[in-house]
Coordinates of C-alpha atoms in Angstrom, one line a residue:
X1 CA 158.5 70.9 79.3
X2 CA 156.9 71.6 83.3
X3 CA 159.6 73.5 84.4
X4 CA 159.1 75.8 81.2
X5 CA 155.7 76.6 81.3
X6 CA 155.7 77.2 85.4
X7 CA 158.2 79.6 84.4
X8 CA 155.9 81.2 81.7
X9 CA 153.2 81.1 84.4
X10 CA 154.9 82.6 87.0
X11 CA 156.3 85.4 84.4
X12 CA 152.9 86.3 83.5
X13 CA 152.0 86.8 87.1
X14 CA 155.0 89.3 87.9
X15 CA 153.9 91.4 84.7
X16 CA 150.1 91.4 86.3
X17 CA 150.4 91.4 89.6
X18 CA 153.9 93.5 90.3
X19 CA 156.6 92.5 92.7
X20 CA 155.1 92.6 95.9
X21 CA 152.0 90.6 94.6
X22 CA 153.8 88.0 93.0
X23 CA 156.2 87.4 96.3
X24 CA 152.7 86.6 98.3
X25 CA 151.7 84.3 95.4
X26 CA 155.2 82.9 95.6
X27 CA 155.0 82.3 99.2
X28 CA 151.1 80.3 98.7
X29 CA 153.0 78.1 96.4
X30 CA 155.8 77.3 98.4
X31 CA 153.1 76.7 101.2
X32 CA 151.1 74.6 99.0
X33 CA 154.1 72.0 97.4
X34 CA 155.4 71.5 100.9
X35 CA 151.6 70.6 102.3
X36 CA 151.0 68.5 99.0
X37 CA 154.7 67.1 99.1
X38 CA 153.8 65.7 102.9
X39 CA 150.4 64.1 101.8
X40 CA 152.2 62.7 98.8
X41 CA 154.7 61.2 101.1
X42 CA 152.1 59.8 103.3
X43 CA 149.9 58.1 100.6
X44 CA 152.4 57.2 98.1
X45 CA 155.0 54.6 98.0
X46 CA 158.9 55.5 97.4
X47 CA 159.0 56.2 93.6
X48 CA 160.8 53.4 90.7
X49 CA 163.9 54.2 89.9
X50 CA 164.9 53.8 85.7
X51 CA 166.8 50.6 85.6
X52 CA 168.6 48.2 83.0
X53 CA 169.4 44.9 84.0
X54 CA 173.1 44.1 84.6
X55 CA 173.1 41.6 81.0
X56 CA 172.3 41.8 77.5
X57 CA 168.8 42.2 77.2
X58 CA 166.9 40.0 75.1
X59 CA 163.6 40.6 73.2
X60 CA 160.8 41.6 75.3
X61 CA 158.1 38.7 76.3
X62 CA 155.9 41.3 78.4
X63 CA 155.6 44.2 80.5
X64 CA 154.2 44.3 83.4
X65 CA 152.4 48.1 84.9
X66 CA 152.0 48.1 88.1
X67 CA 149.1 50.9 89.1
X68 CA 150.2 50.9 93.2
X69 CA 153.8 50.7 92.3
X70 CA 153.6 53.5 89.7
X71 CA 156.4 51.5 87.5
X72 CA 156.6 49.6 84.2
X73 CA 159.1 46.8 83.9
X74 CA 159.6 44.4 80.8
X75 CA 160.6 40.8 81.2
X76 CA 162.8 38.8 78.3
X77 CA 162.9 35.3 78.7
X78 CA 165.6 35.4 81.4
X79 CA 163.9 37.8 84.1
X80 CA 163.3 41.4 84.1
X81 CA 165.6 43.9 81.5
X82 CA 163.8 47.1 82.0
X83 CA 162.5 48.7 84.5
X84 CA 161.3 53.0 84.9
X85 CA 158.7 55.2 87.1
X86 CA 155.1 55.6 84.9
X87 CA 152.1 58.0 85.6
X88 CA 149.4 56.1 85.2
X89 CA 145.5 57.8 85.2
X90 CA 144.1 60.2 87.6
X91 CA 140.8 59.5 89.8
X92 CA 138.1 59.6 87.5
X93 CA 139.9 58.6 84.5
X94 CA 142.3 55.7 86.0
X95 CA 144.2 52.9 84.3
X96 CA 142.0 49.7 83.4
X97 CA 143.8 47.0 85.3
X98 CA 143.4 44.0 83.5
X99 CA 145.1 42.0 80.2
X100 CA 146.3 43.5 77.1
X101 CA 148.6 43.0 74.2
X102 CA 150.4 45.9 71.9
X103 CA 148.1 46.3 69.2
X104 CA 149.8 49.1 67.3
X105 CA 153.0 51.5 67.5
X106 CA 153.3 55.3 66.4
X107 CA 156.6 57.0 66.9
X108 CA 155.2 60.4 66.4
X109 CA 151.3 60.3 67.7
X110 CA 149.2 62.9 68.8
X111 CA 146.3 62.6 70.4
X112 CA 142.8 63.1 68.9
X113 CA 141.1 62.8 71.8
X114 CA 143.3 65.7 74.2
X115 CA 144.2 68.7 71.3
X116 CA 146.8 66.6 69.6
X117 CA 148.9 66.3 72.5
X118 CA 152.3 65.0 71.7
X119 CA 152.1 61.2 72.6
X120 CA 155.5 60.5 71.4
X121 CA 156.6 56.2 70.7
X122 CA 153.1 55.5 71.6
X123 CA 152.4 51.9 71.7
X124 CA 148.4 51.1 72.2
X125 CA 146.8 48.5 73.7
X126 CA 142.8 49.3 73.1
X127 CA 141.5 51.1 70.1
X128 CA 139.5 53.5 72.2
X129 CA 142.9 55.1 73.3
X130 CA 145.0 53.5 76.1
X131 CA 148.5 53.4 75.7
X132 CA 152.0 53.4 77.1
X133 CA 154.1 56.3 75.6
X134 CA 156.3 59.1 76.8
X135 CA 155.1 61.7 79.1
X136 CA 155.6 63.8 81.6
X137 CA 156.3 62.4 85.3
X138 CA 155.2 64.1 88.3
X139 CA 155.7 61.5 90.7
X140 CA 152.3 60.1 90.5
X141 CA 148.6 59.6 88.9
X142 CA 148.2 62.1 86.4
X143 CA 147.1 60.8 82.8
X144 CA 143.9 60.4 81.3
X145 CA 144.2 56.8 81.5
X146 CA 147.4 56.1 79.6
X147 CA 150.3 54.9 80.9
X148 CA 152.9 57.6 80.8
X149 CA 157.0 56.8 80.7
X150 CA 159.7 58.6 81.0
X151 CA 160.4 60.1 77.4
X152 CA 163.7 58.4 77.2
X153 CA 162.8 55.2 78.1
X154 CA 159.5 55.1 75.8
X155 CA 161.8 56.1 73.0
X156 CA 164.7 53.3 73.8
X157 CA 162.0 50.7 74.1
X158 CA 159.8 51.7 70.9
X159 CA 162.3 50.0 68.5
X160 CA 162.6 46.5 70.7
X161 CA 158.6 45.7 71.4
X162 CA 156.8 44.1 68.7
X163 CA 152.8 44.0 68.1
X164 CA 151.3 41.2 70.2
X165 CA 153.7 41.3 73.0
X166 CA 151.6 40.7 76.3
X167 CA 151.0 43.7 78.4
X168 CA 149.7 43.7 82.0
X169 CA 148.2 46.3 83.8
X170 CA 148.0 45.3 87.5
X171 CA 146.5 46.6 90.8
X172 CA 149.3 45.3 92.8
X173 CA 152.9 44.8 92.3
X174 CA 153.1 41.1 90.7
X175 CA 156.3 39.5 89.0
X176 CA 156.1 36.4 86.8
X177 CA 157.0 33.1 88.9
X178 CA 158.0 30.1 87.2
X179 CA 155.7 27.4 86.7
X180 CA 155.0 24.0 85.5
X181 CA 151.6 22.4 85.6
X182 CA 150.3 18.8 83.4
X183 CA 148.1 21.1 81.4
X184 CA 150.9 24.0 79.9
X185 CA 150.8 23.5 76.3
X186 CA 153.9 20.6 75.7
X187 CA 154.8 20.8 72.2
X188 CA 156.1 18.3 69.8
X189 CA 159.4 18.3 69.1
X190 CA 158.9 16.8 65.2
X191 CA 155.8 18.6 64.3
X192 CA 157.7 22.1 65.6
X193 CA 160.4 20.7 63.2
X194 CA 158.2 20.2 60.3
X195 CA 156.0 22.5 60.7
X196 CA 157.9 25.4 58.2
X197 CA 158.2 23.1 55.2
X198 CA 154.8 22.0 55.8
X199 CA 153.3 25.7 55.6
X200 CA 155.3 26.1 52.9
X201 CA 153.8 23.1 51.2
X202 CA 150.4 24.3 51.8
X203 CA 151.0 27.6 50.6
X204 CA 152.1 26.0 47.3
X205 CA 149.1 23.8 47.1
X206 CA 147.0 26.8 48.1
X207 CA 147.9 29.2 45.2
X208 CA 147.7 26.3 42.9
X209 CA 144.1 26.0 44.0
X210 CA 143.3 29.3 43.7
X211 CA 144.7 29.3 40.0
X212 CA 142.9 26.2 39.2
X213 CA 139.2 27.8 40.8
X214 CA 140.3 31.0 38.3
X215 CA 140.3 29.1 34.9
X216 CA 137.3 26.7 36.4
X217 CA 135.3 30.0 36.6
X218 CA 136.6 31.3 33.0
X219 CA 135.6 27.5 31.5
X220 CA 132.4 27.7 33.3
X221 CA 131.5 31.1 31.9
X222 CA 132.2 30.7 28.8
X223 CA 130.2 27.1 28.6
X224 CA 127.7 29.0 30.6
X225 CA 127.8 31.9 27.4
X226 CA 127.6 29.4 24.5
X227 CA 124.9 27.4 25.9
X228 CA 122.5 30.6 26.4
X229 CA 122.0 30.0 22.6
X230 CA 120.2 26.7 23.4
X231 CA 118.0 27.7 26.2
X232 CA 114.3 26.4 26.5
X233 CA 113.6 30.2 25.4
X234 CA 115.9 30.3 22.3
X235 CA 114.5 27.2 21.4
X236 CA 110.9 27.9 21.8
X237 CA 111.9 31.2 19.4
X238 CA 113.2 28.7 17.0
X239 CA 110.0 26.9 17.3
X240 CA 107.6 29.9 16.8
X241 CA 110.0 30.6 13.8
X242 CA 109.4 27.3 12.3
X243 CA 105.5 27.9 13.1
X244 CA 104.9 30.9 11.3
X245 CA 106.9 29.6 8.2
X246 CA 104.9 26.6 7.8
X247 CA 101.8 28.5 8.3
X248 CA 102.6 31.2 5.2
X249 CA 102.8 27.9 3.2
X250 CA 99.9 26.6 4.0
X251 CA 98.5 30.3 3.3
X252 CA 100.6 29.8 -0.1
X253 CA 98.9 27.0 -0.7
X254 CA 95.4 28.2 -0.4
X255 CA 96.4 31.6 -2.3
X256 CA 97.4 29.4 -5.3
X257 CA 94.1 27.0 -5.6
X258 CA 92.3 30.3 -5.2
X259 CA 93.9 32.1 -8.5
X260 CA 91.7 32.8 -11.5
X261 CA 93.7 33.9 -13.7
X262 CA 97.6 33.1 -15.3
X263 CA 99.1 36.2 -13.4
X264 CA 97.3 35.3 -9.9
X265 CA 98.9 31.8 -10.0
X266 CA 102.1 33.1 -11.4
X267 CA 102.0 35.5 -8.0
X268 CA 100.6 32.8 -6.0
X269 CA 103.0 30.3 -6.8
X270 CA 106.6 32.5 -6.5
X271 CA 105.1 33.2 -2.7
X272 CA 104.6 29.7 -2.3
X273 CA 108.4 28.9 -3.4
X274 CA 109.2 31.6 -0.8
X275 CA 107.3 30.7 1.9
X276 CA 108.8 26.7 1.6
X277 CA 112.5 28.4 1.3
X278 CA 111.6 29.8 4.8
X279 CA 110.2 27.2 6.3
X280 CA 112.8 24.7 5.3
X281 CA 115.7 27.0 6.6
X282 CA 113.8 27.6 9.8
X283 CA 113.1 23.8 10.2
X284 CA 116.7 23.0 9.8
X285 CA 117.6 25.8 12.7
X286 CA 115.3 24.4 14.7
X287 CA 116.4 20.5 14.6
X288 CA 120.0 21.3 14.4
X289 CA 119.4 23.6 17.8
X290 CA 117.6 20.5 19.1
X291 CA 120.6 18.2 18.0
X292 CA 123.4 20.7 19.9
X293 CA 121.1 22.0 22.7
X294 CA 121.7 19.0 25.0
X295 CA 125.3 18.7 24.7
X296 CA 126.1 22.4 25.0
X297 CA 124.1 22.3 28.4
X298 CA 125.5 19.2 29.6
X299 CA 128.8 20.8 29.2
X300 CA 127.4 24.1 30.7
X301 CA 126.4 22.5 33.9
X302 CA 129.7 20.2 34.1
X303 CA 131.9 23.1 34.0
X304 CA 129.8 25.0 36.4
X305 CA 130.0 21.8 38.8
X306 CA 133.9 21.7 37.7
X307 CA 134.2 25.3 39.1
X308 CA 132.1 25.0 42.4
X309 CA 134.2 21.8 43.1
X310 CA 137.4 24.0 42.6
X311 CA 135.9 26.6 44.8
X312 CA 135.8 24.3 47.1
X313 CA 139.6 22.6 47.1
X314 CA 140.2 26.7 46.7
X315 CA 138.8 27.2 50.2
X316 CA 140.0 24.2 51.6
X317 CA 143.7 24.3 50.7
X318 CA 143.5 28.1 52.0
X319 CA 142.2 27.0 55.3
X320 CA 145.1 24.5 55.7
X321 CA 147.3 27.0 54.4
X322 CA 146.2 29.3 57.3
X323 CA 146.2 26.3 59.7
X324 CA 150.1 25.9 58.7
X325 CA 150.8 29.5 58.9
X326 CA 149.4 30.2 62.1
X327 CA 151.2 27.0 63.7
X328 CA 154.6 28.9 63.1
X329 CA 152.7 32.0 65.7
X330 CA 152.4 32.1 69.5
X331 CA 149.2 31.4 70.4
X332 CA 147.0 32.9 72.9
X333 CA 144.2 31.5 74.9
X334 CA 142.0 33.4 77.1
X335 CA 139.5 31.1 79.2
X336 CA 136.5 32.9 80.8
X337 CA 134.5 31.8 83.9
X338 CA 131.7 34.6 82.9
X339 CA 131.2 33.2 79.9
X340 CA 132.0 29.5 79.9
X341 CA 134.1 29.7 77.0
X342 CA 137.8 29.3 75.5
X343 CA 139.1 31.7 72.9
X344 CA 141.9 31.7 70.4
X345 CA 144.4 34.4 69.0
X346 CA 147.4 34.1 66.9
X347 CA 148.5 37.1 64.9
X348 CA 148.6 36.6 61.0
X349 CA 150.8 39.9 60.8
X350 CA 148.2 41.1 57.9
X351 CA 148.0 44.8 58.0
X352 CA 144.7 46.5 58.2
X353 CA 144.4 49.6 56.7
X354 CA 143.1 51.5 59.4
X355 CA 146.1 50.5 61.6
X356 CA 146.8 47.4 63.5
X357 CA 147.5 43.7 62.6
X358 CA 144.7 41.2 61.8
X359 CA 144.3 38.2 64.4
X360 CA 143.1 34.7 63.6
X361 CA 139.9 34.1 66.0
X362 CA 138.5 30.8 64.3
X363 CA 138.5 28.7 67.9
X364 CA 136.0 29.3 70.1
X365 CA 134.4 26.9 71.9
X366 CA 132.7 26.5 75.0
X367 CA 134.8 24.8 78.3
X368 CA 134.5 23.0 81.2
X369 CA 135.5 24.9 84.5
X370 CA 134.6 22.8 87.7
X371 CA 132.6 24.7 90.5
X372 CA 131.7 27.3 87.8
X373 CA 130.0 29.6 90.7
X374 CA 133.3 30.0 92.6
X375 CA 136.0 32.6 91.5
X376 CA 138.7 31.2 89.7
X377 CA 140.8 35.0 89.7
X378 CA 142.7 36.4 86.8
X379 CA 146.2 34.3 86.3
X380 CA 148.6 35.1 83.1
X381 CA 150.7 32.0 81.8
X382 CA 153.5 32.8 79.9
X383 CA 155.7 30.2 77.9
X384 CA 159.1 32.1 78.1
X385 CA 161.0 30.1 76.0
X386 CA 162.2 26.6 75.0
X387 CA 163.5 24.4 77.8
X388 CA 166.4 21.8 77.9
X389 CA 163.9 19.0 76.9
X390 CA 162.4 20.4 74.1
X391 CA 159.4 21.8 76.1
X392 CA 158.7 25.1 77.0
X393 CA 159.7 27.0 80.1
X394 CA 156.7 28.6 81.7
X395 CA 156.2 31.5 84.2
X396 CA 152.8 32.8 86.3
X397 CA 151.4 36.1 86.9
X398 CA 148.2 36.7 89.4
X399 CA 146.9 40.2 89.1
X400 CA 143.4 39.6 90.7
X401 CA 142.3 37.0 94.0
X402 CA 140.9 34.0 93.4
X403 CA 141.9 30.4 93.2
X404 CA 145.8 29.5 93.5
X405 CA 147.3 29.7 90.2
X406 CA 147.5 25.6 90.3
X407 CA 144.1 25.1 91.4
X408 CA 143.1 27.7 89.0
X409 CA 144.5 25.1 86.0
X410 CA 143.2 22.4 88.1
X411 CA 139.6 23.2 87.1
X412 CA 139.7 23.5 83.5
X413 CA 139.1 21.1 80.8
X414 CA 140.3 22.0 77.6
X415 CA 138.8 20.0 74.8
X416 CA 141.1 17.6 73.3
X417 CA 140.2 18.6 69.9
X418 CA 141.2 22.1 70.6
X419 CA 144.4 20.9 72.0
X420 CA 145.2 18.9 69.1
X421 CA 145.2 21.9 66.7
X422 CA 147.4 24.1 69.0
X423 CA 149.7 22.3 71.3
X424 CA 151.9 20.1 69.3
X425 CA 153.4 23.6 67.8
X426 CA 153.0 26.1 70.7
X427 CA 156.0 27.8 71.0
X428 CA 158.0 30.4 73.2
X429 CA 155.4 33.7 73.9
X430 CA 152.5 31.6 73.6
X431 CA 150.2 32.0 76.8
X432 CA 147.0 30.6 78.2
X433 CA 144.7 33.5 80.8
X434 CA 142.2 32.1 82.9
X435 CA 139.7 35.1 84.3
X436 CA 136.8 35.5 86.1
X437 CA 135.8 38.4 83.7
X438 CA 134.3 38.4 80.2
X439 CA 136.5 39.3 77.0
X440 CA 135.8 43.4 76.8
X441 CA 133.8 44.5 73.6
X442 CA 137.1 46.4 73.1
X443 CA 138.4 42.8 72.2
X444 CA 138.0 42.4 68.0
X445 CA 139.7 41.4 65.1
X446 CA 142.5 44.0 65.4
X447 CA 143.1 43.1 68.9
X448 CA 145.0 39.5 70.8
X449 CA 142.6 39.8 74.1
X450 CA 141.5 42.9 76.4
X451 CA 140.1 42.0 79.4
X452 CA 139.4 44.4 82.2
X453 CA 139.4 43.9 86.3
X454 CA 135.5 44.7 86.8
X455 CA 136.2 45.1 90.6
X456 CA 139.0 47.9 89.9
X457 CA 138.3 51.2 88.9
X458 CA 138.1 52.2 85.1
X459 CA 137.6 55.9 85.0
X460 CA 140.2 56.1 82.1
X461 CA 138.4 53.4 80.1
X462 CA 134.8 53.9 80.1
X463 CA 135.0 58.1 79.6
X464 CA 136.4 57.0 76.4
X465 CA 133.8 56.5 73.5
X466 CA 133.9 52.7 72.8
X467 CA 135.7 51.5 69.3
X468 CA 132.7 51.0 66.8
X469 CA 132.4 48.0 65.1
X470 CA 133.8 48.2 61.6
X471 CA 132.4 45.4 60.0
X472 CA 128.8 43.7 59.3
X473 CA 126.9 40.2 60.0
X474 CA 127.9 39.2 56.7
X475 CA 131.9 39.5 57.3
X476 CA 131.3 37.0 60.0
X477 CA 133.9 34.5 58.7
X478 CA 135.6 36.1 55.9
X479 CA 139.0 35.1 54.2
X480 CA 140.9 36.9 52.1
X481 CA 143.3 36.1 48.4
X482 CA 146.2 35.3 51.2
X483 CA 144.0 32.6 53.1
X484 CA 144.2 34.8 56.5
X485 CA 141.0 34.8 57.6
X486 CA 138.8 37.7 60.2
X487 CA 136.4 37.1 62.0
X488 CA 133.7 38.5 64.1
X489 CA 132.0 37.3 67.0
X490 CA 128.9 38.4 67.1
X491 CA 128.5 37.6 70.6
X492 CA 131.0 40.8 71.1
X493 CA 129.0 42.8 69.2
X494 CA 128.9 46.1 71.0
X495 CA 125.3 46.7 69.5
X496 CA 123.7 44.0 71.0
X497 CA 122.3 43.8 74.1
X498 CA 124.3 42.4 77.0
X499 CA 123.0 38.7 79.1
X500 CA 121.6 41.4 81.8
X501 CA 119.3 43.4 79.1
X502 CA 121.2 46.7 78.8
X503 CA 122.7 47.6 75.4
X504 CA 126.6 47.6 75.4
X505 CA 126.2 51.0 74.0
X506 CA 124.1 54.2 74.7
X507 CA 123.8 57.6 74.4
X508 CA 126.7 59.0 76.8
X509 CA 125.7 60.0 80.2
X510 CA 126.3 64.0 80.8
X511 CA 128.3 65.4 83.6
X512 CA 132.4 65.0 84.2
X513 CA 133.8 62.8 83.5
X514 CA 131.7 61.7 80.3
X515 CA 130.6 58.1 80.7
X516 CA 130.2 56.1 77.8
X517 CA 129.0 52.7 79.7
X518 CA 131.2 49.9 80.7
X519 CA 133.5 48.3 77.6
X520 CA 133.3 45.3 79.4
X521 CA 130.1 43.9 79.8
X522 CA 128.8 43.0 83.5
X523 CA 129.0 39.9 85.3
X524 CA 128.4 38.6 88.9
X525 CA 131.7 38.0 90.7
X526 CA 131.4 36.3 94.1
X527 CA 133.3 37.6 97.2
X528 CA 133.1 36.2 100.6
X529 CA 130.4 34.1 99.6
X530 CA 128.3 37.0 98.2
X531 CA 127.8 37.7 94.2
X532 CA 128.2 41.7 93.8
X533 CA 128.1 43.6 90.6
X534 CA 130.6 45.9 88.7
X535 CA 129.8 49.8 90.0
X536 CA 129.9 51.5 86.7
X537 CA 126.6 51.6 84.6
X538 CA 126.1 49.6 81.9
X539 CA 125.3 49.8 78.5

């Protein structure tokens, strides 16, 4: 594609300038290319080479993009499997370094930001537009923030990855190393073996409870309709009818007593008989209603209570079924020194209408970090596979300096109730991330985690319009008919103020490139005994 474009440009130059002018132009291009090539060799590391491991590849568990080395490496449970050169973001639109996961895949994607540009085999990692995809590789950083891979390589990888796969973008060139620590999750073999049957059982119970709740609701509506005939208003209406009928009888008695002629007396007697009959009917209706009202009203109240109890049971069984289903999934934990919180994500695999899948985020709790003012770094611990003892084999990757990976885990105390919920059924591909950084505002119900290193350039991130939340506050904890919930933390609402008083989203700054603000709220970081702040303008 690049060669065809260059040829077209040169041909156009020949037509406009003629041969002598073109020779001069070509010489200038040659000199510039040589000069640029010398500078590139002085500034850039040797180019990565596309390679495949000499063994059968398993399913990719993580991808590590090295901005420094301009390469990407995919890993399965046994080590690296695929490696290729990449082209990351140019200066001013740098690819953000940080921790991500695949959230959407599109075989034939065309950009909505850059003139419908073709981005084949696109694998998205943020909803504001950062992705891995096929593209031209000039041998240096040249994109607008995405990670370009060789076209054939991107096509080969597309069908091998899955939503939720970890993507690490590092400023340096790290690789996962084997790691052990007592704080890492140790699954319970019996719990894991029983988990599928347990999930199936609870799912059936949830379905039965949902059916019972629907039937109870219908019964409550029918009882309420029947009881509506005997409400206080209805009884008052019948009582008023009886009162008017009794008054008509009294009037008929007076009329009869005042009658002077036989004809008048006969008329009055006829009216009285009719009034007495109506009064008797009204009295019968009123007394019958009084007798029937209490049982009907009691029945309606009981039906309403039964419907409420059935709805509560439906919600409880759905919650239990959800937990059981999620126990079958890899669990991801993010621990932030900036917010002193622990966040849990598990994929529900429920598609969302606007793309991607919904991630459950029902666990968000405070966490204890020893020496909270001391930098801890950014470390990713990943369960690669089951080990021979029935536990998990872990690796560790560090992408930001701070504490040693072991010392970082030593400083964390995970609440026991959280461990009890997620550790016994932890499976391969589960992960723990510890970082100085807060979660980016790009983290939402359709992402796992998005966390960007604030001490690295973010041009390709902050020049993109932030993802707007698609849910309102009344949808903070909503569950659907499948029992899976999606949760939107108010603390991540991009329209809410940050801890430092600046709104997270504001009017774009004008200039080149356009700055929309920092999708990751500013947080102080201590380096060399001094706090410093992110250089990007906060919202």
